[in-house]
Amino acid sequence: MTAIRLLLVDDDPLVRAGLSLMMGGAEDIEIVGEAADGGEVEELVDRTRPDVVLMDIRMPTVDGLTATQRLRARADAPQVVVLTTFHADEHVLRALRAGAAGFVLKDTPPAQIVDAVRRVAAGDPVLSPTVTRRLMAHAAGTAADTRRARARERVAALAEREREVAVAVGRGLSNAEIAAALYMSVATVKTHVSRVLAKLDLNNRVQIALLTYDAGLLEDGD
């Protein structure tokens, strides 16, 4: 088994030490580097080629949001998991829109943080439907009408079946659950998800969920 290459980014040396100790106990995870600020991330990524970056969001010089945006703009971008102390921090929402694969709270039990790294490396965003709804609701009050109009314009590019799959993703369903609900194979669901990502220029399923919410497609009866 090839180990998951992990880069730790946090300005607190005690947090980095704790994360390093935590991840060091997992045989399938290799810590390839550590950074104390977001400004160090791109150079370290070039040098160490991580699969996943565990990124603190609040750092003194270059914050995790800016570092995430810079990384996810790259063609060979690693997956990013944001570390935060808040359940509904607007900066976390912005990080997800920038392409982060999810977030974990700093007080999350160690085993769950390790599992989050594994899941993201495997292509599964780390964001439960409950947390997704809380984050989306947190952003609902700001420029909602303008955001909805723009989101609807983007979603209009989807074919009907692609739209149905996008809505199911937005509701937090797995590929298998979408396949059962829409009477198609899992392989077909994966194909539709890939097409939705490509057509809408999105990075992952979390961004699909956010866009379908913005467009009002998750509301009852829509």
PDB file of C-alpha atoms in Angstrom:
ATOM      1  CA  MET A   1       0.000   0.000   0.000  1.00  0.00           C
ATOM      2  CA  THR A   2       1.315   3.450  -0.948  1.00  0.00           C
ATOM      3  CA  ALA A   3       1.331   5.795   2.035  1.00  0.00           C
ATOM      4  CA  ILE A   4      -0.712   9.000   1.935  1.00  0.00           C
ATOM      5  CA  ARG A   5       1.711  11.916   1.755  1.00  0.00           C
ATOM      6  CA  LEU A   6       0.600  14.604   4.220  1.00  0.00           C
ATOM      7  CA  LEU A   7       1.728  18.221   4.702  1.00  0.00           C
ATOM      8  CA  LEU A   8       0.885  19.928   8.034  1.00  0.00           C
ATOM      9  CA  VAL A   9       0.295  23.701   8.059  1.00  0.00           C
ATOM     10  CA  ASP A  10      -0.314  25.479  11.382  1.00  0.00           C
ATOM     11  CA  ASP A  11       1.326  28.478  13.045  1.00  0.00           C
ATOM     12  CA  ASP A  12       1.180  26.858  16.501  1.00  0.00           C
ATOM     13  CA  PRO A  13       4.167  24.520  17.027  1.00  0.00           C
ATOM     14  CA  LEU A  14       2.297  22.637  19.753  1.00  0.00           C
ATOM     15  CA  VAL A  15      -0.599  21.919  17.376  1.00  0.00           C
ATOM     16  CA  ARG A  16       1.835  20.758  14.696  1.00  0.00           C
ATOM     17  CA  ALA A  17       3.586  18.518  17.218  1.00  0.00           C
ATOM     18  CA  GLY A  18       0.265  17.033  18.297  1.00  0.00           C
ATOM     19  CA  LEU A  19      -0.820  16.424  14.712  1.00  0.00           C
ATOM     20  CA  SER A  20       2.557  14.923  13.867  1.00  0.00           C
ATOM     21  CA  LEU A  21       2.342  12.556  16.827  1.00  0.00           C
ATOM     22  CA  MET A  22      -1.238  11.673  15.938  1.00  0.00           C
ATOM     23  CA  MET A  23      -0.545  10.999  12.257  1.00  0.00           C
ATOM     24  CA  GLY A  24       2.740   9.261  12.983  1.00  0.00           C
ATOM     25  CA  GLY A  25       0.828   6.378  14.517  1.00  0.00           C
ATOM     26  CA  ALA A  26      -0.944   5.605  11.224  1.00  0.00           C
ATOM     27  CA  GLU A  27       1.005   3.182   9.051  1.00  0.00           C
ATOM     28  CA  ASP A  28      -0.640   4.425   5.856  1.00  0.00           C
ATOM     29  CA  ILE A  29       0.167   8.136   6.390  1.00  0.00           C
ATOM     30  CA  GLU A  30       3.590   9.738   5.870  1.00  0.00           C
ATOM     31  CA  ILE A  31       4.213  13.313   7.031  1.00  0.00           C
ATOM     32  CA  VAL A  32       6.361  14.842   4.300  1.00  0.00           C
ATOM     33  CA  GLY A  33       6.621  18.377   5.677  1.00  0.00           C
ATOM     34  CA  GLU A  34       5.444  21.061   8.070  1.00  0.00           C
ATOM     35  CA  ALA A  35       4.796  24.786   7.576  1.00  0.00           C
ATOM     36  CA  ALA A  36       4.102  27.568  10.069  1.00  0.00           C
ATOM     37  CA  ASP A  37       2.428  29.931   7.595  1.00  0.00           C
ATOM     38  CA  GLY A  38       0.447  29.800   4.385  1.00  0.00           C
ATOM     39  CA  GLY A  39       3.188  31.655   2.566  1.00  0.00           C
ATOM     40  CA  GLU A  40       5.430  28.595   2.858  1.00  0.00           C
ATOM     41  CA  VAL A  41       2.926  26.165   1.407  1.00  0.00           C
ATOM     42  CA  GLU A  42       3.463  26.380  -2.350  1.00  0.00           C
ATOM     43  CA  GLU A  43       7.227  25.930  -2.131  1.00  0.00           C
ATOM     44  CA  LEU A  44       6.783  22.966   0.228  1.00  0.00           C
ATOM     45  CA  VAL A  45       4.172  21.418  -2.054  1.00  0.00           C
ATOM     46  CA  ASP A  46       6.569  21.688  -4.993  1.00  0.00           C
ATOM     47  CA  ARG A  47       9.303  20.049  -2.946  1.00  0.00           C
ATOM     48  CA  THR A  48       7.380  17.329  -1.092  1.00  0.00           C
ATOM     49  CA  ARG A  49       4.448  16.534  -3.435  1.00  0.00           C
ATOM     50  CA  PRO A  50       1.822  15.788  -0.748  1.00  0.00           C
ATOM     51  CA  ASP A  51      -1.494  14.087  -1.477  1.00  0.00           C
ATOM     52  CA  VAL A  52      -3.259  16.015   1.291  1.00  0.00           C
ATOM     53  CA  VAL A  53      -2.593  19.319   3.054  1.00  0.00           C
ATOM     54  CA  LEU A  54      -3.994  19.750   6.566  1.00  0.00           C
ATOM     55  CA  MET A  55      -4.359  23.545   6.686  1.00  0.00           C
ATOM     56  CA  ASP A  56      -4.949  25.863   9.618  1.00  0.00           C
ATOM     57  CA  ILE A  57      -7.199  28.704   8.493  1.00  0.00           C
ATOM     58  CA  ARG A  58      -5.925  31.480  10.771  1.00  0.00           C
ATOM     59  CA  MET A  59      -2.250  32.314  10.413  1.00  0.00           C
ATOM     60  CA  PRO A  60      -0.499  35.669  10.864  1.00  0.00           C
ATOM     61  CA  THR A  61       1.044  36.353   7.430  1.00  0.00           C
ATOM     62  CA  VAL A  62      -0.718  34.315   4.738  1.00  0.00           C
ATOM     63  CA  ASP A  63      -3.887  32.692   6.043  1.00  0.00           C
ATOM     64  CA  GLY A  64      -5.161  29.258   5.160  1.00  0.00           C
ATOM     65  CA  LEU A  65      -7.895  30.640   2.911  1.00  0.00           C
ATOM     66  CA  THR A  66      -5.425  32.452   0.672  1.00  0.00           C
ATOM     67  CA  ALA A  67      -3.074  29.465   0.663  1.00  0.00           C
ATOM     68  CA  THR A  68      -5.962  27.160  -0.268  1.00  0.00           C
ATOM     69  CA  GLN A  69      -7.036  29.406  -3.142  1.00  0.00           C
ATOM     70  CA  ARG A  70      -3.493  29.481  -4.478  1.00  0.00           C
ATOM     71  CA  LEU A  71      -3.078  25.721  -4.230  1.00  0.00           C
ATOM     72  CA  ARG A  72      -6.409  24.787  -5.767  1.00  0.00           C
ATOM     73  CA  ALA A  73      -5.720  27.060  -8.751  1.00  0.00           C
ATOM     74  CA  ARG A  74      -2.857  24.744  -9.704  1.00  0.00           C
ATOM     75  CA  ALA A  75      -3.361  21.901 -12.160  1.00  0.00           C
ATOM     76  CA  ASP A  76      -1.596  19.417  -9.857  1.00  0.00           C
ATOM     77  CA  ALA A  77      -3.202  20.625  -6.631  1.00  0.00           C
ATOM     78  CA  PRO A  78      -3.225  18.343  -3.587  1.00  0.00           C
ATOM     79  CA  GLN A  79      -6.432  17.953  -1.609  1.00  0.00           C
ATOM     80  CA  VAL A  80      -6.864  20.444   1.240  1.00  0.00           C
ATOM     81  CA  VAL A  81      -8.561  19.847   4.572  1.00  0.00           C
ATOM     82  CA  VAL A  82      -9.085  22.998   6.636  1.00  0.00           C
ATOM     83  CA  LEU A  83      -8.507  23.006  10.390  1.00  0.00           C
ATOM     84  CA  THR A  84     -10.740  25.327  12.379  1.00  0.00           C
ATOM     85  CA  THR A  85     -11.987  26.036  15.883  1.00  0.00           C
ATOM     86  CA  PHE A  86     -15.448  27.103  14.667  1.00  0.00           C
ATOM     87  CA  HIS A  87     -18.418  25.100  13.401  1.00  0.00           C
ATOM     88  CA  ALA A  88     -19.750  27.896  11.194  1.00  0.00           C
ATOM     89  CA  ASP A  89     -16.870  30.170  10.346  1.00  0.00           C
ATOM     90  CA  GLU A  90     -17.529  32.211   7.183  1.00  0.00           C
ATOM     91  CA  HIS A  91     -13.858  31.781   6.256  1.00  0.00           C
ATOM     92  CA  VAL A  92     -14.349  28.005   6.209  1.00  0.00           C
ATOM     93  CA  LEU A  93     -17.208  28.424   3.758  1.00  0.00           C
ATOM     94  CA  ARG A  94     -14.990  30.559   1.550  1.00  0.00           C
ATOM     95  CA  ALA A  95     -12.276  27.906   1.743  1.00  0.00           C
ATOM     96  CA  LEU A  96     -14.749  25.266   0.586  1.00  0.00           C
ATOM     97  CA  ARG A  97     -15.746  27.464  -2.337  1.00  0.00           C
ATOM     98  CA  ALA A  98     -12.050  27.805  -3.143  1.00  0.00           C
ATOM     99  CA  GLY A  99     -11.778  24.042  -3.468  1.00  0.00           C
ATOM    100  CA  ALA A 100     -10.988  22.644  -0.020  1.00  0.00           C
ATOM    101  CA  ALA A 101     -12.219  19.088   0.334  1.00  0.00           C
ATOM    102  CA  GLY A 102     -13.717  19.768   3.760  1.00  0.00           C
ATOM    103  CA  PHE A 103     -12.788  20.700   7.281  1.00  0.00           C
ATOM    104  CA  VAL A 104     -12.217  19.235  10.712  1.00  0.00           C
ATOM    105  CA  LEU A 105     -12.437  20.935  14.078  1.00  0.00           C
ATOM    106  CA  LYS A 106      -9.255  21.122  16.118  1.00  0.00           C
ATOM    107  CA  ASP A 107     -10.978  19.391  19.034  1.00  0.00           C
ATOM    108  CA  THR A 108     -12.072  16.461  16.852  1.00  0.00           C
ATOM    109  CA  PRO A 109     -10.995  13.077  18.313  1.00  0.00           C
ATOM    110  CA  PRO A 110      -7.632  11.980  16.848  1.00  0.00           C
ATOM    111  CA  ALA A 111      -9.019   8.888  15.139  1.00  0.00           C
ATOM    112  CA  GLN A 112     -11.535  11.006  13.245  1.00  0.00           C
ATOM    113  CA  ILE A 113      -8.865  13.434  12.037  1.00  0.00           C
ATOM    114  CA  VAL A 114      -6.800  10.497  10.771  1.00  0.00           C
ATOM    115  CA  ASP A 115      -9.900   9.107   9.078  1.00  0.00           C
ATOM    116  CA  ALA A 116     -10.582  12.511   7.498  1.00  0.00           C
ATOM    117  CA  VAL A 117      -7.144  12.495   5.877  1.00  0.00           C
ATOM    118  CA  ARG A 118      -7.745   8.984   4.543  1.00  0.00           C
ATOM    119  CA  ARG A 119     -11.168   9.860   3.170  1.00  0.00           C
ATOM    120  CA  VAL A 120      -9.993  12.998   1.423  1.00  0.00           C
ATOM    121  CA  ALA A 121      -7.055  11.131  -0.097  1.00  0.00           C
ATOM    122  CA  ALA A 122      -9.590   8.618  -1.445  1.00  0.00           C
ATOM    123  CA  GLY A 123     -11.685  11.394  -3.006  1.00  0.00           C
ATOM    124  CA  ASP A 124     -14.420  11.726  -0.378  1.00  0.00           C
ATOM    125  CA  PRO A 125     -15.062  15.261   0.958  1.00  0.00           C
ATOM    126  CA  VAL A 126     -15.095  15.420   4.753  1.00  0.00           C
ATOM    127  CA  LEU A 127     -18.320  17.287   5.400  1.00  0.00           C
ATOM    128  CA  SER A 128     -21.374  15.669   6.932  1.00  0.00           C
ATOM    129  CA  PRO A 129     -24.817  16.711   5.634  1.00  0.00           C
ATOM    130  CA  THR A 130     -25.542  18.338   9.016  1.00  0.00           C
ATOM    131  CA  VAL A 131     -22.418  20.472   8.928  1.00  0.00           C
ATOM    132  CA  THR A 132     -23.027  21.294   5.256  1.00  0.00           C
ATOM    133  CA  ARG A 133     -26.488  22.632   6.093  1.00  0.00           C
ATOM    134  CA  ARG A 134     -25.097  24.735   8.959  1.00  0.00           C
ATOM    135  CA  LEU A 135     -22.405  26.268   6.785  1.00  0.00           C
ATOM    136  CA  MET A 136     -24.829  26.970   3.973  1.00  0.00           C
ATOM    137  CA  ALA A 137     -27.340  28.555   6.333  1.00  0.00           C
ATOM    138  CA  HIS A 138     -24.557  30.695   7.775  1.00  0.00           C
ATOM    139  CA  ALA A 139     -23.924  32.194   4.333  1.00  0.00           C
ATOM    140  CA  ALA A 140     -27.558  32.500   3.300  1.00  0.00           C
ATOM    141  CA  GLY A 141     -28.084  36.050   4.461  1.00  0.00           C
ATOM    142  CA  THR A 142     -25.322  37.750   2.475  1.00  0.00           C
ATOM    143  CA  ALA A 143     -26.135  38.863  -1.091  1.00  0.00           C
ATOM    144  CA  ALA A 144     -28.481  35.876  -1.365  1.00  0.00           C
ATOM    145  CA  ASP A 145     -30.507  37.138  -4.334  1.00  0.00           C
ATOM    146  CA  THR A 146     -27.475  37.956  -6.455  1.00  0.00           C
ATOM    147  CA  ARG A 147     -25.808  34.674  -5.558  1.00  0.00           C
ATOM    148  CA  ARG A 148     -28.947  32.725  -6.434  1.00  0.00           C
ATOM    149  CA  ALA A 149     -29.298  34.365  -9.842  1.00  0.00           C
ATOM    150  CA  ARG A 150     -25.696  33.637 -10.714  1.00  0.00           C
ATOM    151  CA  ALA A 151     -25.946  30.062  -9.463  1.00  0.00           C
ATOM    152  CA  ARG A 152     -29.074  29.437 -11.532  1.00  0.00           C
ATOM    153  CA  GLU A 153     -27.303  30.716 -14.638  1.00  0.00           C
ATOM    154  CA  ARG A 154     -24.505  28.217 -14.083  1.00  0.00           C
ATOM    155  CA  VAL A 155     -26.798  25.284 -13.307  1.00  0.00           C
ATOM    156  CA  ALA A 156     -28.750  25.981 -16.509  1.00  0.00           C
ATOM    157  CA  ALA A 157     -25.798  24.502 -18.417  1.00  0.00           C
ATOM    158  CA  LEU A 158     -26.602  21.037 -17.037  1.00  0.00           C
ATOM    159  CA  ALA A 159     -28.699  18.422 -18.774  1.00  0.00           C
ATOM    160  CA  GLU A 160     -31.757  17.238 -16.840  1.00  0.00           C
ATOM    161  CA  ARG A 161     -30.125  14.032 -15.578  1.00  0.00           C
ATOM    162  CA  GLU A 162     -26.972  15.883 -14.597  1.00  0.00           C
ATOM    163  CA  ARG A 163     -29.064  18.361 -12.664  1.00  0.00           C
ATOM    164  CA  GLU A 164     -30.838  15.534 -10.815  1.00  0.00           C
ATOM    165  CA  VAL A 165     -27.492  14.030  -9.843  1.00  0.00           C
ATOM    166  CA  ALA A 166     -26.181  17.432  -8.746  1.00  0.00           C
ATOM    167  CA  VAL A 167     -29.201  17.935  -6.484  1.00  0.00           C
ATOM    168  CA  ALA A 168     -28.706  14.466  -4.989  1.00  0.00           C
ATOM    169  CA  VAL A 169     -25.059  15.293  -4.297  1.00  0.00           C
ATOM    170  CA  GLY A 170     -26.243  18.509  -2.667  1.00  0.00           C
ATOM    171  CA  ARG A 171     -28.498  16.491  -0.385  1.00  0.00           C
ATOM    172  CA  GLY A 172     -25.469  14.528   0.822  1.00  0.00           C
ATOM    173  CA  LEU A 173     -26.228  11.227  -0.912  1.00  0.00           C
ATOM    174  CA  SER A 174     -23.448   8.792  -1.760  1.00  0.00           C
ATOM    175  CA  ASN A 175     -23.004   7.473  -5.298  1.00  0.00           C
ATOM    176  CA  ALA A 176     -24.722   4.225  -4.323  1.00  0.00           C
ATOM    177  CA  GLU A 177     -27.670   6.096  -2.794  1.00  0.00           C
ATOM    178  CA  ILE A 178     -27.980   8.314  -5.872  1.00  0.00           C
ATOM    179  CA  ALA A 179     -27.925   5.250  -8.110  1.00  0.00           C
ATOM    180  CA  ALA A 180     -30.754   3.651  -6.139  1.00  0.00           C
ATOM    181  CA  ALA A 181     -32.814   6.840  -6.016  1.00  0.00           C
ATOM    182  CA  LEU A 182     -32.455   7.666  -9.728  1.00  0.00           C
ATOM    183  CA  TYR A 183     -32.479   4.074 -11.059  1.00  0.00           C
ATOM    184  CA  MET A 184     -29.045   4.098 -12.644  1.00  0.00           C
ATOM    185  CA  SER A 185     -25.765   2.290 -12.110  1.00  0.00           C
ATOM    186  CA  VAL A 186     -23.058   3.621  -9.799  1.00  0.00           C
ATOM    187  CA  ALA A 187     -20.761   3.917 -12.831  1.00  0.00           C
ATOM    188  CA  THR A 188     -23.330   6.142 -14.557  1.00  0.00           C
ATOM    189  CA  VAL A 189     -23.625   8.292 -11.441  1.00  0.00           C
ATOM    190  CA  LYS A 190     -19.847   8.746 -11.393  1.00  0.00           C
ATOM    191  CA  THR A 191     -19.935   9.755 -15.048  1.00  0.00           C
ATOM    192  CA  HIS A 192     -22.643  12.348 -14.383  1.00  0.00           C
ATOM    193  CA  VAL A 193     -20.743  13.715 -11.377  1.00  0.00           C
ATOM    194  CA  SER A 194     -17.614  14.074 -13.507  1.00  0.00           C
ATOM    195  CA  ARG A 195     -19.589  15.902 -16.189  1.00  0.00           C
ATOM    196  CA  VAL A 196     -21.147  18.242 -13.628  1.00  0.00           C
ATOM    197  CA  LEU A 197     -17.714  19.077 -12.220  1.00  0.00           C
ATOM    198  CA  ALA A 198     -16.342  19.725 -15.706  1.00  0.00           C
ATOM    199  CA  LYS A 199     -19.302  21.773 -16.981  1.00  0.00           C
ATOM    200  CA  LEU A 200     -19.473  23.961 -13.882  1.00  0.00           C
ATOM    201  CA  ASP A 201     -15.693  24.212 -13.436  1.00  0.00           C
ATOM    202  CA  LEU A 202     -15.842  22.833  -9.889  1.00  0.00           C
ATOM    203  CA  ASN A 203     -13.260  20.881  -7.907  1.00  0.00           C
ATOM    204  CA  ASN A 204     -15.285  18.489  -5.793  1.00  0.00           C
ATOM    205  CA  ARG A 205     -18.682  17.368  -4.498  1.00  0.00           C
ATOM    206  CA  VAL A 206     -18.701  19.954  -1.716  1.00  0.00           C
ATOM    207  CA  GLN A 207     -18.691  22.710  -4.322  1.00  0.00           C
ATOM    208  CA  ILE A 208     -21.553  20.989  -6.157  1.00  0.00           C
ATOM    209  CA  ALA A 209     -23.524  20.979  -2.903  1.00  0.00           C
ATOM    210  CA  LEU A 210     -22.833  24.667  -2.296  1.00  0.00           C
ATOM    211  CA  LEU A 211     -23.844  25.618  -5.842  1.00  0.00           C
ATOM    212  CA  THR A 212     -27.101  23.649  -5.749  1.00  0.00           C
ATOM    213  CA  TYR A 213     -27.902  25.328  -2.449  1.00  0.00           C
ATOM    214  CA  ASP A 214     -27.129  28.774  -3.869  1.00  0.00           C
ATOM    215  CA  ALA A 215     -29.392  28.034  -6.839  1.00  0.00           C
ATOM    216  CA  GLY A 216     -32.262  27.084  -4.531  1.00  0.00           C
ATOM    217  CA  LEU A 217     -32.399  23.507  -5.807  1.00  0.00           C
ATOM    218  CA  LEU A 218     -32.413  21.923  -2.343  1.00  0.00           C
ATOM    219  CA  GLU A 219     -35.592  23.620  -1.220  1.00  0.00           C
ATOM    220  CA  ASP A 220     -38.687  21.474  -0.832  1.00  0.00           C
ATOM    221  CA  GLY A 221     -40.742  21.361  -3.969  1.00  0.00           C
ATOM    222  CA  ASP A 222     -38.070  22.866  -6.235  1.00  0.00           C
TER     223      ASP A 222
END
